[in-house]
Short mmCIF file of C-alpha atoms in Angstrom, two decimals:
data_model
loop_
_atom_site.label_atom_id
_atom_site.label_comp_id
_atom_site.label_asym_id
_atom_site.label_seq_id
_atom_site.Cartn_x
_atom_site.Cartn_y
_atom_site.Cartn_z
CA MET A 1 66.45 105.09 71.90
CA ILE A 2 69.23 107.29 70.52
CA GLU A 3 66.73 109.01 68.23
CA ILE A 4 64.37 109.55 71.19
CA PHE A 5 67.09 111.18 73.28
CA MET A 6 68.17 113.37 70.36
CA LEU A 7 64.55 114.40 69.95
CA TYR A 8 64.35 115.35 73.63
CA LEU A 9 67.45 117.50 73.23
CA SER A 10 66.05 119.25 70.16
CA ILE A 11 62.63 120.15 71.63
CA PRO A 12 62.67 123.90 72.40
CA SER A 13 60.12 123.73 75.22
CA ARG A 14 61.04 122.72 78.76
CA ILE A 15 61.04 119.03 79.68
CA ASN A 16 61.58 118.29 83.35
CA PHE A 17 62.79 115.11 85.01
CA LEU A 18 59.33 114.13 86.29
CA GLN A 19 57.97 114.06 82.74
CA VAL A 20 60.79 111.82 81.60
CA VAL A 21 60.26 109.44 84.54
CA THR A 22 56.55 109.28 83.82
CA ALA A 23 57.20 108.43 80.18
CA VAL A 24 59.58 105.64 81.13
CA LEU A 25 57.17 104.15 83.67
CA GLU A 26 54.37 104.20 81.14
CA SER A 27 56.45 102.45 78.48
CA ASN A 28 57.21 99.07 80.09
CA ALA A 29 58.72 97.56 83.19
CA SER A 30 61.56 95.81 81.37
CA GLU A 31 65.16 96.77 82.09
CA HIS A 32 66.74 99.04 79.49
CA GLY A 33 70.26 98.38 78.34
CA PHE A 34 71.65 101.77 79.25
CA VAL A 35 75.23 100.46 79.30
CA SER A 36 74.97 99.48 75.63
CA PHE A 37 73.15 102.73 74.97
CA ASN A 38 75.93 104.76 76.59
CA LYS A 39 78.48 102.78 74.59
CA ALA A 40 76.68 103.59 71.34
CA LEU A 41 76.70 107.29 72.23
CA SER A 42 80.37 107.40 73.20
CA MET A 43 82.16 105.18 70.66
CA PRO A 44 81.99 107.68 67.74
CA TRP A 45 84.17 109.96 69.87
CA ILE A 46 86.61 107.29 71.05
CA GLY A 47 89.66 106.26 69.02
CA LYS A 48 91.57 102.99 68.89
CA HIS A 49 93.83 103.81 71.85
CA ASN A 50 91.22 103.42 74.57
CA ALA A 51 90.63 101.74 77.90
CA ILE A 52 87.95 101.20 80.53
CA ALA A 53 88.33 103.38 83.63
CA PHE A 54 87.28 101.69 86.86
CA VAL A 55 86.79 104.25 89.63
CA PRO A 56 85.08 103.92 93.06
CA SER A 57 83.83 107.24 94.47
CA PHE A 58 82.89 107.88 98.09
CA ILE A 59 79.75 109.87 98.99
CA HIS A 60 79.30 111.00 102.58
CA LYS A 61 76.03 109.87 104.19
CA SER A 62 74.98 109.93 107.83
CA GLY A 63 71.48 108.41 107.67
CA LYS A 64 70.65 105.12 109.36
CA HIS A 65 68.35 103.83 106.61
CA THR A 66 70.41 104.66 103.53
CA PRO A 67 70.77 101.53 101.36
CA GLU A 68 74.26 99.94 101.39
CA ILE A 69 75.66 102.47 103.87
CA GLY A 70 78.92 101.54 105.55
CA TYR A 71 82.54 102.52 105.95
CA PHE A 72 84.36 103.10 102.67
CA TRP A 73 87.70 104.61 101.81
CA SER A 74 87.66 108.33 101.09
CA ALA A 75 90.69 109.44 99.06
CA PHE A 76 89.99 113.07 99.92
CA ALA A 77 90.00 112.43 103.68
CA GLY A 78 92.68 109.74 103.49
CA SER A 79 90.68 107.42 105.75
CA ALA A 80 87.57 105.23 105.86
CA LEU A 81 84.38 107.23 106.47
CA ARG A 82 80.72 106.37 106.86
CA GLY A 83 78.75 106.75 103.65
CA ILE A 84 78.10 104.98 100.37
CA GLU A 85 80.30 104.17 97.40
CA ILE A 86 79.49 104.47 93.71
CA LEU A 87 81.53 102.35 91.34
CA GLY A 88 81.89 104.03 87.96
CA LEU A 89 82.78 102.48 84.62
CA SER A 90 83.72 104.76 81.73
CA VAL A 91 85.50 104.50 78.40
CA ILE A 92 88.48 106.81 77.93
CA ASP A 93 90.59 107.88 74.95
CA ALA A 94 94.34 108.12 75.56
CA PHE A 95 94.96 110.77 72.89
CA THR A 96 91.97 113.11 73.23
CA ARG A 97 91.71 112.50 77.01
CA LEU A 98 87.95 112.24 76.70
CA SER A 99 85.96 110.07 79.09
CA PHE A 100 82.39 108.87 78.60
CA HIS A 101 80.28 107.31 81.33
CA LEU A 102 79.06 103.75 80.83
CA GLU A 103 77.64 102.61 84.17
CA ALA A 104 77.44 103.52 87.85
CA VAL A 105 76.88 100.76 90.41
CA LEU A 106 76.13 101.15 94.11
CA THR A 107 78.70 99.15 96.07
CA THR A 108 77.29 96.59 98.49
CA SER A 109 78.00 97.48 102.12
CA PRO A 110 81.09 95.81 103.67
CA THR A 111 78.88 94.30 106.40
CA CYS A 112 76.68 92.55 103.84
CA LEU A 113 79.72 91.36 101.90
CA HIS A 114 81.30 89.98 105.09
CA ASP A 115 78.09 88.10 105.94
CA ASN A 116 78.33 86.40 102.53
CA ASP A 117 82.06 85.63 102.87
CA LEU A 118 82.93 88.15 100.16
CA SER A 119 85.42 91.00 100.03
CA LEU A 120 85.31 94.35 98.27
CA ILE A 121 87.71 92.95 95.68
CA ASP A 122 85.25 90.13 94.97
CA TRP A 123 82.50 92.71 94.49
CA TYR A 124 84.59 94.86 92.15
CA VAL A 125 85.49 91.85 90.02
CA ALA A 126 81.82 90.78 89.90
CA VAL A 127 80.88 94.19 88.45
CA ILE A 128 83.48 93.76 85.71
CA LYS A 129 82.41 90.18 84.98
CA LYS A 130 78.80 91.30 84.60
CA GLN A 131 79.81 93.62 81.75
CA ILE A 132 82.74 91.56 80.45
CA LYS A 133 81.29 91.01 76.95
CA LEU A 134 80.67 94.70 76.47
CA ILE A 135 84.10 95.62 77.87
CA LEU A 136 85.92 93.19 75.58
CA SER A 137 83.98 94.57 72.61
CA ILE A 138 85.61 97.95 73.35
CA THR A 139 89.08 97.12 74.69
CA LYS A 140 91.12 94.64 76.70
CA TYR A 141 92.63 97.24 79.04
CA VAL A 142 91.24 98.34 82.39
CA VAL A 143 92.65 101.39 84.18
CA ALA A 144 92.39 101.61 87.98
CA ASN A 145 94.18 103.33 90.86
CA ALA A 146 96.88 101.89 93.12
CA TYR A 147 94.35 100.23 95.46
CA PHE A 148 93.71 97.59 92.80
CA SER A 149 97.39 96.67 92.40
CA LYS A 150 96.82 93.55 94.46
CA LYS A 151 97.50 89.96 93.54
CA ASN A 152 93.95 88.73 94.15
CA PHE A 153 92.49 91.45 91.90
CA VAL A 154 95.12 91.22 89.15
CA GLU A 155 94.78 87.44 88.89
CA LYS A 156 91.00 87.65 88.48
CA ILE A 157 91.32 90.42 85.88
CA ILE A 158 93.79 88.35 83.87
CA PHE A 159 91.40 85.39 84.09
CA CYS A 160 88.78 87.62 82.40
CA SER A 161 91.20 88.12 79.44
CA LEU A 162 91.85 91.72 80.52
CA HIS A 163 95.02 93.67 81.27
CA LEU A 164 95.26 96.02 84.24
CA VAL A 165 96.93 99.42 83.84
CA SER A 166 97.66 100.85 87.26
CA LYS A 167 100.43 102.04 89.55
CA LEU A 168 102.04 100.51 92.59
CA ARG A 169 101.14 101.51 96.11
CA ASN A 170 103.50 103.70 98.10
CA ASP A 171 104.41 100.76 100.33
CA ALA A 172 105.05 98.32 97.46
CA ASP A 173 108.00 96.02 98.21
CA LEU A 174 109.87 94.96 95.06
CA GLN A 175 112.95 92.76 94.83
CA TYR A 176 115.55 92.33 92.09
CA LEU A 177 115.16 88.90 90.49
CA LEU A 178 118.26 86.77 90.07
CA LYS A 179 118.63 84.30 87.22
CA LYS A 180 121.72 82.33 88.17
CA PRO A 181 122.64 78.99 86.57
CA LYS A 182 122.06 75.89 88.68
CA THR A 183 124.97 74.62 90.72
CA CYS A 184 125.72 71.39 92.54
CA LYS A 185 125.60 73.08 95.92
CA ARG A 186 123.07 71.96 98.50
CA GLY A 187 120.01 74.05 99.31
CA ARG A 188 117.71 76.25 97.33
CA PRO A 189 119.46 78.70 94.98
CA GLU A 190 119.23 82.39 95.78
CA LYS A 191 116.25 83.96 94.00
CA TYR A 192 116.28 87.64 94.95
CA GLY A 193 119.08 90.17 94.75
CA GLY A 194 117.92 92.83 97.17
CA LYS A 195 115.22 95.44 97.55
CA ILE A 196 114.45 97.88 94.71
CA TYR A 197 114.81 101.53 95.64
CA PHE A 198 113.11 103.68 93.01
CA LYS A 199 115.43 106.64 93.59
CA LYS A 200 118.48 104.42 93.03
CA LEU A 201 117.51 101.95 90.32
CA ASN A 202 119.97 99.38 89.06
CA PRO A 203 119.32 99.02 85.29
CA ASP A 204 121.24 95.75 85.13
CA GLY A 205 118.84 94.15 87.59
CA LEU A 206 115.68 95.05 85.67
CA ASP A 207 116.21 92.64 82.78
CA ASN A 208 114.32 89.84 84.54
CA CYS A 209 110.71 90.16 85.66
CA GLU A 210 108.42 87.68 87.33
CA TYR A 211 104.82 87.92 88.52
CA CYS A 212 104.30 86.14 91.82
#
């Protein structure tokens, strides 16, 4: 398929989208592995320091019959708006800052997910699990925005043998962890040593870390 696409790019005459669609329909009805195809195209340009970018993108829609339409978060508007959401997977290089598209998936509407006792986090994880073999063949790191810095998402990502690279939300509440020796006093020993203020960090209190 790579040779076919290179041939299309090298043909001097005009080839429109309709001609390409017709050729695909006439070939066969089987599903093409475009994710693997996109990987094959991108990997020659990607070095060892890479990761998978996981980005949901909101598209405004107002129609009543648009598939999977619902209310999704729009980062631009800073609120949930009516439309559709496209979930994009791409491979990125940390040094060259290049990004190559692997797959785009239409997010199932929140109403449909709720009817099936699923959340958006469950849907996002399902997309990753579907391509987990291909992802692990590239890297073990997934990069996502602060929305995904949630316990239920992080735990499921770790279960998939992946590591999440993200940032904390603005309202993240962190506590200094105390590691005091056990005493004979009654009651549960003190575990936390106060709230962490990022503008006034205490270096001595950052030696101990715990995921909970």
